[in-house]
Amino acid sequence: MKLTWLGHSCFRVEYDDYAIVLDPYAPGSVPGLAPLDVEADEVLCSHEHGDHGYRAAVRLRPARRPSPFSVTRVASAHDDRGGSLRGPNTVHVLEAGGVRAAHLGDLGCLLNEAQARAIGPLDALMLPVGGHYTIDARQARAVADLLAPRTVLPMHYRTEAFGFDVLAPLEECLPHFDNVLRLDENSLSLVPGMPRQTVVLAYRP
């Protein structure tokens, strides 16, 4: 399974030449990010805000064959008040080839034990860390400790080049995590049994 970070919370997940794009953002919705230019077989969105639910950004391939992915959806909230402020949020768990990866979308609160059981064991966790609209880095670490993935991929943060001003910068988030590996590329290939690590992918417009 190959994970490619396209900026903000948008990932392209590919297995056996089948691709799913998660949380595509609209042009101009995230400061500093170029409009998306991506092709896939399927689009999944955690919620319908413009920086996560802009399906029109993805060019869908003609239907070719059934998806090799098993997809589990786990209901959660975009805030710490049961969704009353910002609405619901859907966690997506993708499984293919013996590898399981979860995308937490704009999770705005800690997960409970029932949600953690529904998500299950993970090889990779795409985890918001920037706070304000989502959990912050301290809470994100607690979620990572609960879910215990082999690889954590931080998302939804700010750098000097991109991101909302209200989000915490990446450099303030990383001290909350262990075994940080910075890659000079935007993709990571997952295989079963990877070492426990936090991987920061590069943004490549």
PDB file of C-alpha atoms in Angstrom:
ATOM      1  CA  MET A   1       0.000   0.000   0.000  1.00  0.00           C
ATOM      2  CA  LYS A   2       1.389   3.384  -1.015  1.00  0.00           C
ATOM      3  CA  LEU A   3       0.413   6.613   0.758  1.00  0.00           C
ATOM      4  CA  THR A   4       1.036   9.930  -0.996  1.00  0.00           C
ATOM      5  CA  TRP A   5       0.474  13.191   0.873  1.00  0.00           C
ATOM      6  CA  LEU A   6      -0.984  15.938  -1.324  1.00  0.00           C
ATOM      7  CA  GLY A   7      -1.068  18.652   1.344  1.00  0.00           C
ATOM      8  CA  HIS A   8      -3.283  19.541   4.319  1.00  0.00           C
ATOM      9  CA  SER A   9      -5.271  16.340   5.028  1.00  0.00           C
ATOM     10  CA  CYS A  10      -5.373  15.040   1.464  1.00  0.00           C
ATOM     11  CA  PHE A  11      -3.800  11.654   0.753  1.00  0.00           C
ATOM     12  CA  ARG A  12      -3.813   9.345  -2.245  1.00  0.00           C
ATOM     13  CA  VAL A  13      -3.778   5.700  -1.156  1.00  0.00           C
ATOM     14  CA  GLU A  14      -2.875   3.141  -3.807  1.00  0.00           C
ATOM     15  CA  TYR A  15      -2.771  -0.640  -3.940  1.00  0.00           C
ATOM     16  CA  ASP A  16      -2.603  -2.911  -6.978  1.00  0.00           C
ATOM     17  CA  ASP A  17      -3.145   0.015  -9.384  1.00  0.00           C
ATOM     18  CA  TYR A  18      -6.333   1.135  -7.607  1.00  0.00           C
ATOM     19  CA  ALA A  19      -6.289   4.565  -5.966  1.00  0.00           C
ATOM     20  CA  ILE A  20      -8.444   6.303  -3.377  1.00  0.00           C
ATOM     21  CA  VAL A  21      -8.118  10.020  -2.617  1.00  0.00           C
ATOM     22  CA  LEU A  22      -9.024  11.125   0.894  1.00  0.00           C
ATOM     23  CA  ASP A  23     -10.182  14.639   1.821  1.00  0.00           C
ATOM     24  CA  PRO A  24      -9.439  16.643  -1.353  1.00  0.00           C
ATOM     25  CA  TYR A  25      -9.414  20.419  -0.872  1.00  0.00           C
ATOM     26  CA  ALA A  26     -10.884  23.120  -3.104  1.00  0.00           C
ATOM     27  CA  PRO A  27      -8.609  25.572  -4.944  1.00  0.00           C
ATOM     28  CA  GLY A  28      -7.762  28.471  -2.651  1.00  0.00           C
ATOM     29  CA  SER A  29      -9.249  26.823   0.429  1.00  0.00           C
ATOM     30  CA  VAL A  30      -5.880  26.268   2.136  1.00  0.00           C
ATOM     31  CA  PRO A  31      -3.365  29.142   2.045  1.00  0.00           C
ATOM     32  CA  GLY A  32      -0.178  28.284   0.171  1.00  0.00           C
ATOM     33  CA  LEU A  33      -1.353  25.048  -1.455  1.00  0.00           C
ATOM     34  CA  ALA A  34      -1.563  24.665  -5.215  1.00  0.00           C
ATOM     35  CA  PRO A  35      -4.795  23.347  -6.738  1.00  0.00           C
ATOM     36  CA  LEU A  36      -4.925  19.573  -6.741  1.00  0.00           C
ATOM     37  CA  ASP A  37      -4.062  17.693  -9.923  1.00  0.00           C
ATOM     38  CA  VAL A  38      -4.834  14.059  -9.140  1.00  0.00           C
ATOM     39  CA  GLU A  39      -6.500  11.011 -10.646  1.00  0.00           C
ATOM     40  CA  ALA A  40      -8.096   8.160  -8.727  1.00  0.00           C
ATOM     41  CA  ASP A  41     -10.725   5.448  -8.800  1.00  0.00           C
ATOM     42  CA  GLU A  42     -12.591   6.643  -5.722  1.00  0.00           C
ATOM     43  CA  VAL A  43     -12.909   9.624  -3.368  1.00  0.00           C
ATOM     44  CA  LEU A  44     -13.626   9.458   0.366  1.00  0.00           C
ATOM     45  CA  CYS A  45     -14.298  12.554   2.491  1.00  0.00           C
ATOM     46  CA  SER A  46     -14.354  12.829   6.264  1.00  0.00           C
ATOM     47  CA  HIS A  47     -16.832  15.725   6.057  1.00  0.00           C
ATOM     48  CA  GLU A  48     -18.088  18.292   3.592  1.00  0.00           C
ATOM     49  CA  HIS A  49     -16.085  21.432   4.389  1.00  0.00           C
ATOM     50  CA  GLY A  50     -14.319  22.908   1.371  1.00  0.00           C
ATOM     51  CA  ASP A  51     -10.819  22.025   2.530  1.00  0.00           C
ATOM     52  CA  HIS A  52     -11.772  18.337   2.917  1.00  0.00           C
ATOM     53  CA  GLY A  53     -14.755  17.534   0.713  1.00  0.00           C
ATOM     54  CA  TYR A  54     -14.060  18.988  -2.729  1.00  0.00           C
ATOM     55  CA  ARG A  55     -14.617  15.873  -4.837  1.00  0.00           C
ATOM     56  CA  ALA A  56     -14.454  17.858  -8.087  1.00  0.00           C
ATOM     57  CA  ALA A  57     -10.680  18.196  -7.613  1.00  0.00           C
ATOM     58  CA  VAL A  58     -10.212  14.501  -8.413  1.00  0.00           C
ATOM     59  CA  ARG A  59     -10.379  13.089 -11.927  1.00  0.00           C
ATOM     60  CA  LEU A  60     -12.137   9.760 -11.599  1.00  0.00           C
ATOM     61  CA  ARG A  61     -11.038   6.913 -13.832  1.00  0.00           C
ATOM     62  CA  PRO A  62     -13.720   4.933 -15.658  1.00  0.00           C
ATOM     63  CA  ALA A  63     -14.927   1.981 -13.590  1.00  0.00           C
ATOM     64  CA  ARG A  64     -12.529  -0.866 -14.298  1.00  0.00           C
ATOM     65  CA  ARG A  65     -12.850  -3.464 -11.574  1.00  0.00           C
ATOM     66  CA  PRO A  66     -13.884  -3.879  -7.944  1.00  0.00           C
ATOM     67  CA  SER A  67     -11.825  -2.106  -5.323  1.00  0.00           C
ATOM     68  CA  PRO A  68      -9.156  -4.213  -3.599  1.00  0.00           C
ATOM     69  CA  PHE A  69      -9.689  -2.122  -0.460  1.00  0.00           C
ATOM     70  CA  SER A  70     -11.891  -2.983   2.457  1.00  0.00           C
ATOM     71  CA  VAL A  71     -13.185   0.309   3.889  1.00  0.00           C
ATOM     72  CA  THR A  72     -14.463   0.734   7.446  1.00  0.00           C
ATOM     73  CA  ARG A  73     -16.170   3.971   8.479  1.00  0.00           C
ATOM     74  CA  VAL A  74     -16.181   5.060  12.110  1.00  0.00           C
ATOM     75  CA  ALA A  75     -18.370   7.978  13.199  1.00  0.00           C
ATOM     76  CA  SER A  76     -16.716  10.730  15.240  1.00  0.00           C
ATOM     77  CA  ALA A  77     -16.991  14.505  15.745  1.00  0.00           C
ATOM     78  CA  HIS A  78     -15.305  17.581  14.286  1.00  0.00           C
ATOM     79  CA  ASP A  79     -15.234  19.217  17.734  1.00  0.00           C
ATOM     80  CA  ASP A  80     -15.255  18.343  21.426  1.00  0.00           C
ATOM     81  CA  ARG A  81     -19.006  18.961  21.775  1.00  0.00           C
ATOM     82  CA  GLY A  82     -20.341  15.976  19.897  1.00  0.00           C
ATOM     83  CA  GLY A  83     -20.321  17.799  16.574  1.00  0.00           C
ATOM     84  CA  SER A  84     -22.589  20.653  17.673  1.00  0.00           C
ATOM     85  CA  LEU A  85     -19.997  23.271  16.648  1.00  0.00           C
ATOM     86  CA  ARG A  86     -18.538  21.915  13.409  1.00  0.00           C
ATOM     87  CA  GLY A  87     -20.539  18.802  12.632  1.00  0.00           C
ATOM     88  CA  PRO A  88     -19.732  15.111  12.239  1.00  0.00           C
ATOM     89  CA  ASN A  89     -16.451  13.595  11.103  1.00  0.00           C
ATOM     90  CA  THR A  90     -15.875  10.174   9.573  1.00  0.00           C
ATOM     91  CA  VAL A  91     -12.748   8.132  10.210  1.00  0.00           C
ATOM     92  CA  HIS A  92     -11.862   5.903   7.262  1.00  0.00           C
ATOM     93  CA  VAL A  93      -9.920   2.675   7.741  1.00  0.00           C
ATOM     94  CA  LEU A  94      -8.518   1.178   4.542  1.00  0.00           C
ATOM     95  CA  GLU A  95      -7.225  -2.380   4.359  1.00  0.00           C
ATOM     96  CA  ALA A  96      -5.517  -4.117   1.436  1.00  0.00           C
ATOM     97  CA  GLY A  97      -2.702  -6.612   1.054  1.00  0.00           C
ATOM     98  CA  GLY A  98      -2.522  -7.295   4.768  1.00  0.00           C
ATOM     99  CA  VAL A  99      -1.928  -3.611   5.589  1.00  0.00           C
ATOM    100  CA  ARG A 100      -4.351  -1.335   7.471  1.00  0.00           C
ATOM    101  CA  ALA A 101      -4.271   2.471   7.429  1.00  0.00           C
ATOM    102  CA  ALA A 102      -6.644   4.948   9.094  1.00  0.00           C
ATOM    103  CA  HIS A 103      -7.344   8.553   8.114  1.00  0.00           C
ATOM    104  CA  LEU A 104      -8.829  10.567  10.978  1.00  0.00           C
ATOM    105  CA  GLY A 105     -10.062  13.511   8.907  1.00  0.00           C
ATOM    106  CA  ASP A 106     -10.792  16.576  11.044  1.00  0.00           C
ATOM    107  CA  LEU A 107     -11.114  14.688  14.309  1.00  0.00           C
ATOM    108  CA  GLY A 108     -11.926  17.253  16.989  1.00  0.00           C
ATOM    109  CA  CYS A 109     -11.952  15.149  20.149  1.00  0.00           C
ATOM    110  CA  LEU A 110     -10.324  12.152  21.745  1.00  0.00           C
ATOM    111  CA  LEU A 111     -11.535   8.728  20.661  1.00  0.00           C
ATOM    112  CA  ASN A 112     -13.355   6.458  23.068  1.00  0.00           C
ATOM    113  CA  GLU A 113     -12.658   2.770  23.554  1.00  0.00           C
ATOM    114  CA  ALA A 114     -15.540   1.695  21.305  1.00  0.00           C
ATOM    115  CA  GLN A 115     -14.240   3.841  18.453  1.00  0.00           C
ATOM    116  CA  ALA A 116     -10.727   2.525  18.981  1.00  0.00           C
ATOM    117  CA  ARG A 117     -11.976  -1.060  18.804  1.00  0.00           C
ATOM    118  CA  ALA A 118     -13.891  -0.271  15.611  1.00  0.00           C
ATOM    119  CA  ILE A 119     -10.744   1.187  14.050  1.00  0.00           C
ATOM    120  CA  GLY A 120      -8.668  -1.806  15.104  1.00  0.00           C
ATOM    121  CA  PRO A 121      -4.934  -2.506  14.715  1.00  0.00           C
ATOM    122  CA  LEU A 122      -3.100  -0.198  12.322  1.00  0.00           C
ATOM    123  CA  ASP A 123       0.044  -0.132  10.263  1.00  0.00           C
ATOM    124  CA  ALA A 124      -0.386   3.597   9.571  1.00  0.00           C
ATOM    125  CA  LEU A 125      -2.343   6.497  11.039  1.00  0.00           C
ATOM    126  CA  MET A 126      -2.934   9.763   9.178  1.00  0.00           C
ATOM    127  CA  LEU A 127      -3.337  12.069  12.156  1.00  0.00           C
ATOM    128  CA  PRO A 128      -4.318  15.764  12.464  1.00  0.00           C
ATOM    129  CA  VAL A 129      -2.013  17.592  14.867  1.00  0.00           C
ATOM    130  CA  GLY A 130      -2.466  21.344  14.341  1.00  0.00           C
ATOM    131  CA  GLY A 131      -5.281  22.113  16.764  1.00  0.00           C
ATOM    132  CA  HIS A 132      -8.021  24.791  16.559  1.00  0.00           C
ATOM    133  CA  TYR A 133     -10.223  22.939  14.062  1.00  0.00           C
ATOM    134  CA  THR A 134      -8.961  19.521  15.203  1.00  0.00           C
ATOM    135  CA  ILE A 135      -7.227  17.884  18.104  1.00  0.00           C
ATOM    136  CA  ASP A 136      -3.903  19.478  18.981  1.00  0.00           C
ATOM    137  CA  ALA A 137      -0.531  17.737  19.120  1.00  0.00           C
ATOM    138  CA  ARG A 138      -0.882  16.707  22.761  1.00  0.00           C
ATOM    139  CA  GLN A 139      -4.287  15.167  22.116  1.00  0.00           C
ATOM    140  CA  ALA A 140      -3.003  13.635  18.884  1.00  0.00           C
ATOM    141  CA  ARG A 141      -0.289  11.865  20.854  1.00  0.00           C
ATOM    142  CA  ALA A 142      -2.959  10.468  23.184  1.00  0.00           C
ATOM    143  CA  VAL A 143      -4.925   9.196  20.178  1.00  0.00           C
ATOM    144  CA  ALA A 144      -1.766   7.649  18.730  1.00  0.00           C
ATOM    145  CA  ASP A 145      -1.033   5.964  22.058  1.00  0.00           C
ATOM    146  CA  LEU A 146      -4.565   4.554  22.142  1.00  0.00           C
ATOM    147  CA  LEU A 147      -4.502   3.233  18.564  1.00  0.00           C
ATOM    148  CA  ALA A 148      -0.811   2.205  18.628  1.00  0.00           C
ATOM    149  CA  PRO A 149      -0.096   2.339  14.877  1.00  0.00           C
ATOM    150  CA  ARG A 150       3.305   1.351  13.557  1.00  0.00           C
ATOM    151  CA  THR A 151       3.599   4.567  11.545  1.00  0.00           C
ATOM    152  CA  VAL A 152       2.133   7.994  12.360  1.00  0.00           C
ATOM    153  CA  LEU A 153       1.828  10.510   9.531  1.00  0.00           C
ATOM    154  CA  PRO A 154       1.081  14.025  10.856  1.00  0.00           C
ATOM    155  CA  MET A 155      -1.276  16.199   8.802  1.00  0.00           C
ATOM    156  CA  HIS A 156      -3.384  19.373   9.108  1.00  0.00           C
ATOM    157  CA  TYR A 157      -0.653  21.661  10.426  1.00  0.00           C
ATOM    158  CA  ARG A 158       1.031  24.915   9.408  1.00  0.00           C
ATOM    159  CA  THR A 159       4.465  25.620   7.954  1.00  0.00           C
ATOM    160  CA  GLU A 160       6.041  28.851   6.710  1.00  0.00           C
ATOM    161  CA  ALA A 161       4.852  27.943   3.214  1.00  0.00           C
ATOM    162  CA  PHE A 162       1.269  26.785   3.743  1.00  0.00           C
ATOM    163  CA  GLY A 163      -1.581  26.233   6.172  1.00  0.00           C
ATOM    164  CA  PHE A 164      -4.106  28.249   8.165  1.00  0.00           C
ATOM    165  CA  ASP A 165      -2.621  30.828  10.539  1.00  0.00           C
ATOM    166  CA  VAL A 166      -4.616  29.397  13.457  1.00  0.00           C
ATOM    167  CA  LEU A 167      -2.979  25.966  13.163  1.00  0.00           C
ATOM    168  CA  ALA A 168       0.085  25.092  15.196  1.00  0.00           C
ATOM    169  CA  PRO A 169       3.317  24.956  13.194  1.00  0.00           C
ATOM    170  CA  LEU A 170       4.747  21.527  12.502  1.00  0.00           C
ATOM    171  CA  GLU A 171       7.866  22.245  14.561  1.00  0.00           C
ATOM    172  CA  GLU A 172       5.746  22.724  17.694  1.00  0.00           C
ATOM    173  CA  CYS A 173       3.906  19.453  17.081  1.00  0.00           C
ATOM    174  CA  LEU A 174       6.789  17.069  16.459  1.00  0.00           C
ATOM    175  CA  PRO A 175       8.249  17.084  20.017  1.00  0.00           C
ATOM    176  CA  HIS A 176       5.111  15.220  21.109  1.00  0.00           C
ATOM    177  CA  PHE A 177       6.092  12.233  18.939  1.00  0.00           C
ATOM    178  CA  ASP A 178       8.911   9.696  18.910  1.00  0.00           C
ATOM    179  CA  ASN A 179      11.260   8.360  16.235  1.00  0.00           C
ATOM    180  CA  VAL A 180      10.585  11.208  13.809  1.00  0.00           C
ATOM    181  CA  LEU A 181      11.739  10.580  10.253  1.00  0.00           C
ATOM    182  CA  ARG A 182      11.593  13.404   7.708  1.00  0.00           C
ATOM    183  CA  LEU A 183      11.407  12.293   4.101  1.00  0.00           C
ATOM    184  CA  ASP A 184      12.362  14.413   1.108  1.00  0.00           C
ATOM    185  CA  GLU A 185       9.462  12.913  -0.823  1.00  0.00           C
ATOM    186  CA  ASN A 186       5.701  12.858  -0.493  1.00  0.00           C
ATOM    187  CA  SER A 187       5.085   9.092  -0.581  1.00  0.00           C
ATOM    188  CA  LEU A 188       5.584   6.150   1.743  1.00  0.00           C
ATOM    189  CA  SER A 189       5.119   2.476   0.881  1.00  0.00           C
ATOM    190  CA  LEU A 190       3.692   0.391   3.705  1.00  0.00           C
ATOM    191  CA  VAL A 191       4.448  -3.251   4.343  1.00  0.00           C
ATOM    192  CA  PRO A 192       3.476  -5.426   7.322  1.00  0.00           C
ATOM    193  CA  GLY A 193       5.794  -5.249  10.313  1.00  0.00           C
ATOM    194  CA  MET A 194       7.319  -1.810   9.743  1.00  0.00           C
ATOM    195  CA  PRO A 195       9.228  -0.213  12.642  1.00  0.00           C
ATOM    196  CA  ARG A 196       7.348   2.177  14.909  1.00  0.00           C
ATOM    197  CA  GLN A 197       7.985   5.675  13.614  1.00  0.00           C
ATOM    198  CA  THR A 198       6.585   9.132  12.924  1.00  0.00           C
ATOM    199  CA  VAL A 199       7.019  10.027   9.262  1.00  0.00           C
ATOM    200  CA  VAL A 200       6.836  13.605   7.970  1.00  0.00           C
ATOM    201  CA  LEU A 201       6.231  13.617   4.233  1.00  0.00           C
ATOM    202  CA  ALA A 202       7.307  16.524   2.035  1.00  0.00           C
ATOM    203  CA  TYR A 203       4.763  18.639   0.172  1.00  0.00           C
ATOM    204  CA  ARG A 204       5.166  18.346  -3.588  1.00  0.00           C
ATOM    205  CA  PRO A 205       2.738  20.545  -5.594  1.00  0.00           C
TER     206      PRO A 205
END
